[in-house]
C-alpha cells in the first residue's frame, strides 16, 4: 500500500493558505469593500472635517498625515480579526483544524498557514486603502510602493499576536478584552491620529515601542516621498515580535488541541 508523499516543512503551510483563500475568494469583493468602508469614513470625516480646523503636521495637510495611520490601523484590524474570529471559527466551531490534522499536515503547518493567510488579508486591506489614498493625491513619489512590504510586516506581527489570544480564548466574547485593553489604546497612542510627542513623556515612550507605531513610522515617510529613519530598528522590531509571538502561539495551540 502506497503512502502519501511527505510535504516539505517549508511548503506544508501552503495547502492551508490555499484552502482559506478559496473560501474567501467567493466573497472577495464584498470583503474588500467592507474593509475599505470603515477606515475611509474615518479618514474622510477626520481628515477633511477635523483637518480643516488644524494646521499642517510635519509640513503636510492633516488628511495626508492621517492617511498613513489609517492604512496601518486597518492593516492591524484586518490581521487581528482574521487571526481571532475567523481562526477561532475554523479551530473551535467548524473543527476545520481538526480535519486538517488528520492529513499529513501537522500543527506547525496549520498555524503557519493561518499566519500567512491573516497577513495576506491584511496586505490586501492595506493595499486597497493605499490605492484609494494615492488616487486622492495624498501620496508623493515612487517610494510609496515600498509601503507594501511595511504593510505586510505590520500584518504579520498582529496576525501572530492574534493567534496567541486565539489559543487562549474559550469563546468569541473573550476577544473583546483584547480589543478593549490592547488594540484600542494602542491605536490612540501609536501616532495614528496625532504625533506621539503630543502625549505626556512616559506615555509617548510607551507609544513608540508598540508594534503599530513601528508600522506607522515606516509607512508615513514613504507616503510623503521620504526614506524612513531607523529602518532596521522598526523592521527588526516587527520581525522579532512576529517570530516570538508565533512560537508562543504554536506552543499554546499545541497544548490546547493536542
mmCIF file of C-alpha atoms in Angstrom:
data_model
loop_
_atom_site.group_PDB
_atom_site.id
_atom_site.type_symbol
_atom_site.label_atom_id
_atom_site.label_comp_id
_atom_site.label_asym_id
_atom_site.label_seq_id
_atom_site.Cartn_x
_atom_site.Cartn_y
_atom_site.Cartn_z
ATOM 1 C CA UNK A 1 0.000 0.000 0.000
ATOM 2 C CA UNK A 2 1.458 3.373 -1.015
ATOM 3 C CA UNK A 3 1.593 6.280 1.380
ATOM 4 C CA UNK A 4 1.233 9.983 0.554
ATOM 5 C CA UNK A 5 4.491 11.719 -0.167
ATOM 6 C CA UNK A 6 5.599 13.778 2.840
ATOM 7 C CA UNK A 7 5.218 17.514 2.452
ATOM 8 C CA UNK A 8 8.203 19.807 2.697
ATOM 9 C CA UNK A 9 8.488 21.621 6.048
ATOM 10 C CA UNK A 10 8.905 24.817 4.040
ATOM 11 C CA UNK A 11 5.714 24.435 1.989
ATOM 12 C CA UNK A 12 3.390 22.419 4.222
ATOM 13 C CA UNK A 13 1.508 25.595 5.126
ATOM 14 C CA UNK A 14 0.541 26.326 1.515
ATOM 15 C CA UNK A 15 -2.494 23.974 1.383
ATOM 16 C CA UNK A 16 -3.903 25.680 4.498
ATOM 17 C CA UNK A 17 -3.350 29.111 2.987
ATOM 18 C CA UNK A 18 -4.885 27.981 -0.310
ATOM 19 C CA UNK A 19 -7.923 26.480 1.418
ATOM 20 C CA UNK A 20 -8.621 29.762 3.208
ATOM 21 C CA UNK A 21 -8.047 31.735 0.015
ATOM 22 C CA UNK A 22 -10.514 29.617 -1.976
ATOM 23 C CA UNK A 23 -13.185 30.104 0.679
ATOM 24 C CA UNK A 24 -12.550 33.864 0.806
ATOM 25 C CA UNK A 25 -12.481 34.206 -2.991
ATOM 26 C CA UNK A 26 -16.222 33.503 -3.189
ATOM 27 C CA UNK A 27 -16.882 36.734 -1.271
ATOM 28 C CA UNK A 28 -13.739 38.663 -2.187
ATOM 29 C CA UNK A 29 -15.375 41.860 -3.464
ATOM 30 C CA UNK A 30 -17.762 42.377 -0.510
ATOM 31 C CA UNK A 31 -14.874 41.580 1.841
ATOM 32 C CA UNK A 32 -12.574 44.187 0.278
ATOM 33 C CA UNK A 33 -15.334 46.812 0.164
ATOM 34 C CA UNK A 34 -16.175 46.072 3.790
ATOM 35 C CA UNK A 35 -12.548 46.551 4.797
ATOM 36 C CA UNK A 36 -12.480 49.867 2.934
ATOM 37 C CA UNK A 37 -15.675 51.383 4.309
ATOM 38 C CA UNK A 38 -14.836 51.959 7.953
ATOM 39 C CA UNK A 39 -11.284 53.347 7.536
ATOM 40 C CA UNK A 40 -12.333 55.603 4.661
ATOM 41 C CA UNK A 41 -15.159 57.064 6.753
ATOM 42 C CA UNK A 42 -12.638 57.850 9.493
ATOM 43 C CA UNK A 43 -10.169 59.322 7.056
ATOM 44 C CA UNK A 44 -12.667 61.493 5.219
ATOM 45 C CA UNK A 45 -14.530 62.576 8.337
ATOM 46 C CA UNK A 46 -11.468 63.347 10.448
ATOM 47 C CA UNK A 47 -9.086 64.157 7.630
ATOM 48 C CA UNK A 48 -11.209 66.766 5.900
ATOM 49 C CA UNK A 49 -13.624 67.632 8.709
ATOM 50 C CA UNK A 50 -11.272 67.964 11.663
ATOM 51 C CA UNK A 51 -8.339 68.631 9.346
ATOM 52 C CA UNK A 52 -9.910 71.888 8.190
ATOM 53 C CA UNK A 53 -9.518 73.200 11.748
ATOM 54 C CA UNK A 54 -5.887 72.103 12.164
ATOM 55 C CA UNK A 55 -2.601 73.482 10.880
ATOM 56 C CA UNK A 56 -0.305 71.313 8.807
ATOM 57 C CA UNK A 57 1.554 68.498 10.575
ATOM 58 C CA UNK A 58 5.168 67.871 9.613
ATOM 59 C CA UNK A 59 4.678 70.082 6.592
ATOM 60 C CA UNK A 60 1.672 68.212 5.189
ATOM 61 C CA UNK A 61 -2.115 68.588 5.448
ATOM 62 C CA UNK A 62 -3.709 66.685 8.299
ATOM 63 C CA UNK A 63 -5.580 64.380 5.904
ATOM 64 C CA UNK A 64 -2.250 63.283 4.371
ATOM 65 C CA UNK A 65 -0.775 62.781 7.852
ATOM 66 C CA UNK A 66 -3.796 60.709 8.836
ATOM 67 C CA UNK A 67 -3.704 58.546 5.692
ATOM 68 C CA UNK A 68 -0.629 56.576 6.804
ATOM 69 C CA UNK A 69 -2.096 55.978 10.240
ATOM 70 C CA UNK A 70 -5.371 54.730 8.778
ATOM 71 C CA UNK A 71 -3.540 52.356 6.427
ATOM 72 C CA UNK A 72 -1.578 50.841 9.324
ATOM 73 C CA UNK A 73 -4.520 50.647 11.734
ATOM 74 C CA UNK A 74 -6.673 48.996 9.052
ATOM 75 C CA UNK A 75 -3.882 46.511 8.381
ATOM 76 C CA UNK A 76 -3.742 45.778 12.106
ATOM 77 C CA UNK A 77 -7.514 45.308 12.325
ATOM 78 C CA UNK A 78 -7.713 43.050 9.276
ATOM 79 C CA UNK A 79 -4.947 40.776 10.584
ATOM 80 C CA UNK A 80 -6.424 40.767 14.080
ATOM 81 C CA UNK A 81 -9.974 39.902 13.006
ATOM 82 C CA UNK A 82 -8.727 37.082 10.791
ATOM 83 C CA UNK A 83 -6.421 35.643 13.483
ATOM 84 C CA UNK A 84 -9.162 35.875 16.114
ATOM 85 C CA UNK A 85 -12.716 35.446 14.863
ATOM 86 C CA UNK A 86 -12.056 33.578 11.604
ATOM 87 C CA UNK A 87 -9.292 31.377 13.002
ATOM 88 C CA UNK A 88 -11.336 30.598 16.117
ATOM 89 C CA UNK A 89 -14.260 29.530 13.923
ATOM 90 C CA UNK A 90 -12.024 27.166 11.970
ATOM 91 C CA UNK A 91 -10.328 25.849 15.111
ATOM 92 C CA UNK A 92 -13.197 25.535 17.587
ATOM 93 C CA UNK A 93 -16.574 25.842 15.868
ATOM 94 C CA UNK A 94 -16.152 24.303 12.409
ATOM 95 C CA UNK A 95 -13.405 21.864 13.514
ATOM 96 C CA UNK A 96 -11.525 22.602 10.292
ATOM 97 C CA UNK A 97 -8.148 22.409 12.009
ATOM 98 C CA UNK A 98 -9.033 19.013 13.467
ATOM 99 C CA UNK A 99 -9.853 17.730 9.987
ATOM 100 C CA UNK A 100 -6.598 19.110 8.560
ATOM 101 C CA UNK A 101 -4.598 17.478 11.357
ATOM 102 C CA UNK A 102 -5.925 14.097 10.208
ATOM 103 C CA UNK A 103 -3.963 14.590 6.981
ATOM 104 C CA UNK A 104 -0.155 14.507 6.620
ATOM 105 C CA UNK A 105 -0.107 18.153 7.739
ATOM 106 C CA UNK A 106 0.944 18.993 11.291
ATOM 107 C CA UNK A 107 0.127 21.727 13.761
ATOM 108 C CA UNK A 108 3.012 23.900 12.586
ATOM 109 C CA UNK A 109 1.656 23.743 9.013
ATOM 110 C CA UNK A 110 -1.830 24.715 10.159
ATOM 111 C CA UNK A 111 -0.718 27.639 12.285
ATOM 112 C CA UNK A 112 1.817 28.897 9.761
ATOM 113 C CA UNK A 113 -0.854 28.741 7.068
ATOM 114 C CA UNK A 114 -3.219 30.737 9.273
ATOM 115 C CA UNK A 115 -0.474 33.279 9.966
ATOM 116 C CA UNK A 116 0.283 33.660 6.267
ATOM 117 C CA UNK A 117 -3.392 33.959 5.363
ATOM 118 C CA UNK A 118 -4.122 36.596 8.024
ATOM 119 C CA UNK A 119 -1.097 38.576 6.826
ATOM 120 C CA UNK A 120 -2.302 38.238 3.229
ATOM 121 C CA UNK A 121 -5.747 39.582 4.092
ATOM 122 C CA UNK A 122 -4.188 42.475 5.983
ATOM 123 C CA UNK A 123 -1.960 43.230 2.983
ATOM 124 C CA UNK A 124 -4.998 43.267 0.683
ATOM 125 C CA UNK A 125 -6.799 45.602 3.066
ATOM 126 C CA UNK A 126 -3.856 47.974 3.469
ATOM 127 C CA UNK A 127 -3.077 47.923 -0.254
ATOM 128 C CA UNK A 128 -6.689 48.736 -1.163
ATOM 129 C CA UNK A 129 -6.641 51.793 1.094
ATOM 130 C CA UNK A 130 -3.229 52.753 -0.266
ATOM 131 C CA UNK A 131 -4.664 52.741 -3.809
ATOM 132 C CA UNK A 132 -7.555 54.987 -2.745
ATOM 133 C CA UNK A 133 -5.246 57.340 -0.863
ATOM 134 C CA UNK A 134 -2.953 57.576 -3.894
ATOM 135 C CA UNK A 135 -5.933 58.280 -6.160
ATOM 136 C CA UNK A 136 -6.865 61.135 -3.825
ATOM 137 C CA UNK A 137 -3.442 62.682 -4.387
ATOM 138 C CA UNK A 138 -2.264 62.159 -0.811
ATOM 139 C CA UNK A 139 0.985 60.367 -1.686
ATOM 140 C CA UNK A 140 4.181 61.609 -3.299
ATOM 141 C CA UNK A 141 6.789 59.848 -5.419
ATOM 142 C CA UNK A 142 7.504 56.204 -6.229
ATOM 143 C CA UNK A 143 8.713 55.369 -2.709
ATOM 144 C CA UNK A 144 5.070 54.759 -1.867
ATOM 145 C CA UNK A 145 5.424 51.254 -3.348
ATOM 146 C CA UNK A 146 7.811 50.382 -0.501
ATOM 147 C CA UNK A 147 4.870 50.834 1.840
ATOM 148 C CA UNK A 148 3.597 47.410 0.724
ATOM 149 C CA UNK A 149 6.398 45.425 2.454
ATOM 150 C CA UNK A 150 5.888 47.588 5.555
ATOM 151 C CA UNK A 151 2.161 46.819 5.474
ATOM 152 C CA UNK A 152 2.920 43.099 5.188
ATOM 153 C CA UNK A 153 5.325 43.219 8.154
ATOM 154 C CA UNK A 154 2.709 45.012 10.236
ATOM 155 C CA UNK A 155 0.096 42.437 9.294
ATOM 156 C CA UNK A 156 2.401 39.544 10.186
ATOM 157 C CA UNK A 157 3.098 40.978 13.640
ATOM 158 C CA UNK A 158 -0.572 41.415 14.503
ATOM 159 C CA UNK A 159 -1.560 38.089 12.987
ATOM 160 C CA UNK A 160 0.963 36.323 15.224
ATOM 161 C CA UNK A 161 -0.214 38.261 18.284
ATOM 162 C CA UNK A 162 -3.828 37.403 17.473
ATOM 163 C CA UNK A 163 -3.047 33.696 17.242
ATOM 164 C CA UNK A 164 -1.800 33.782 20.851
ATOM 165 C CA UNK A 165 -5.116 35.175 22.053
ATOM 166 C CA UNK A 166 -6.977 32.738 19.809
ATOM 167 C CA UNK A 167 -5.255 29.813 21.513
ATOM 168 C CA UNK A 168 -6.356 31.114 24.917
ATOM 169 C CA UNK A 169 -9.941 32.071 24.052
ATOM 170 C CA UNK A 170 -12.801 29.946 25.446
ATOM 171 C CA UNK A 171 -15.361 31.828 23.308
ATOM 172 C CA UNK A 172 -15.840 34.761 20.928
ATOM 173 C CA UNK A 173 -16.651 37.053 23.857
ATOM 174 C CA UNK A 174 -13.082 36.696 25.096
ATOM 175 C CA UNK A 175 -11.828 38.696 22.130
ATOM 176 C CA UNK A 176 -13.481 41.889 23.407
ATOM 177 C CA UNK A 177 -10.873 42.065 26.185
ATOM 178 C CA UNK A 178 -8.126 42.016 23.568
ATOM 179 C CA UNK A 179 -9.664 44.899 21.632
ATOM 180 C CA UNK A 180 -10.617 46.943 24.692
ATOM 181 C CA UNK A 181 -7.371 46.516 26.624
ATOM 182 C CA UNK A 182 -4.831 46.345 23.812
ATOM 183 C CA UNK A 183 -5.936 47.235 20.273
ATOM 184 C CA UNK A 184 -7.974 50.376 21.010
ATOM 185 C CA UNK A 185 -5.492 52.013 23.435
ATOM 186 C CA UNK A 186 -2.629 51.224 21.058
ATOM 187 C CA UNK A 187 -4.472 52.874 18.170
ATOM 188 C CA UNK A 188 -4.755 56.068 20.205
ATOM 189 C CA UNK A 189 -1.121 56.351 21.314
ATOM 190 C CA UNK A 190 0.830 54.986 18.326
ATOM 191 C CA UNK A 191 0.779 58.053 16.088
ATOM 192 C CA UNK A 192 -2.255 57.150 14.008
ATOM 193 C CA UNK A 193 -4.279 60.302 14.690
ATOM 194 C CA UNK A 194 -1.606 62.652 16.033
ATOM 195 C CA UNK A 195 2.170 62.645 16.648
ATOM 196 C CA UNK A 196 3.203 60.669 19.711
ATOM 197 C CA UNK A 197 5.255 63.599 21.027
ATOM 198 C CA UNK A 198 1.961 65.346 21.848
ATOM 199 C CA UNK A 199 1.456 62.814 24.650
ATOM 200 C CA UNK A 200 2.921 63.004 28.175
ATOM 201 C CA UNK A 201 6.552 61.861 28.206
ATOM 202 C CA UNK A 202 6.071 58.394 29.688
ATOM 203 C CA UNK A 203 3.035 57.661 27.516
ATOM 204 C CA UNK A 204 4.842 58.847 24.386
ATOM 205 C CA UNK A 205 7.677 56.438 25.195
ATOM 206 C CA UNK A 206 5.238 53.557 25.592
ATOM 207 C CA UNK A 207 3.557 54.519 22.322
ATOM 208 C CA UNK A 208 6.762 54.452 20.306
ATOM 209 C CA UNK A 209 7.533 50.904 21.473
ATOM 210 C CA UNK A 210 4.199 49.447 20.341
ATOM 211 C CA UNK A 211 4.076 47.414 17.106
ATOM 212 C CA UNK A 212 1.568 49.731 15.445
ATOM 213 C CA UNK A 213 3.930 52.665 15.974
ATOM 214 C CA UNK A 214 6.699 50.814 14.134
ATOM 215 C CA UNK A 215 4.398 50.266 11.172
ATOM 216 C CA UNK A 216 3.333 53.924 11.131
ATOM 217 C CA UNK A 217 6.969 55.054 11.386
ATOM 218 C CA UNK A 218 7.751 53.091 8.215
ATOM 219 C CA UNK A 219 4.663 53.909 6.151
ATOM 220 C CA UNK A 220 4.170 57.626 6.847
ATOM 221 C CA UNK A 221 7.500 58.873 5.413
ATOM 222 C CA UNK A 222 7.128 56.592 2.384
ATOM 223 C CA UNK A 223 3.741 58.106 1.538
ATOM 224 C CA UNK A 224 5.371 61.516 1.769
ATOM 225 C CA UNK A 225 8.187 60.540 -0.619
ATOM 226 C CA UNK A 226 10.816 60.226 2.116
ATOM 227 C CA UNK A 227 13.011 57.381 3.329
ATOM 228 C CA UNK A 228 12.077 56.383 6.905
ATOM 229 C CA UNK A 229 14.618 56.846 9.658
ATOM 230 C CA UNK A 230 15.825 53.886 11.742
ATOM 231 C CA UNK A 231 14.542 51.322 9.249
ATOM 232 C CA UNK A 232 16.500 48.390 10.807
ATOM 233 C CA UNK A 233 15.005 49.183 14.220
ATOM 234 C CA UNK A 234 11.404 49.203 13.003
ATOM 235 C CA UNK A 235 11.766 46.204 10.699
ATOM 236 C CA UNK A 236 13.683 44.260 13.337
ATOM 237 C CA UNK A 237 11.071 45.004 15.986
ATOM 238 C CA UNK A 238 8.207 43.783 13.786
ATOM 239 C CA UNK A 239 10.061 40.646 12.680
ATOM 240 C CA UNK A 240 11.161 39.801 16.226
ATOM 241 C CA UNK A 241 7.631 40.280 17.546
ATOM 242 C CA UNK A 242 6.262 38.078 14.766
ATOM 243 C CA UNK A 243 8.673 35.226 15.450
ATOM 244 C CA UNK A 244 8.338 35.315 19.242
ATOM 245 C CA UNK A 245 4.545 35.573 19.083
ATOM 246 C CA UNK A 246 4.334 32.715 16.603
ATOM 247 C CA UNK A 247 6.454 30.432 18.813
ATOM 248 C CA UNK A 248 4.228 31.229 21.803
ATOM 249 C CA UNK A 249 1.041 30.769 19.757
ATOM 250 C CA UNK A 250 2.276 27.393 18.473
ATOM 251 C CA UNK A 251 3.065 26.141 21.954
ATOM 252 C CA UNK A 252 -0.301 27.298 23.341
ATOM 253 C CA UNK A 253 -2.244 25.851 20.409
ATOM 254 C CA UNK A 254 -0.462 22.501 20.715
ATOM 255 C CA UNK A 255 -1.368 22.384 24.387
ATOM 256 C CA UNK A 256 -4.981 23.182 23.621
ATOM 257 C CA UNK A 257 -5.576 20.802 20.715
ATOM 258 C CA UNK A 258 -3.045 18.010 21.132
#
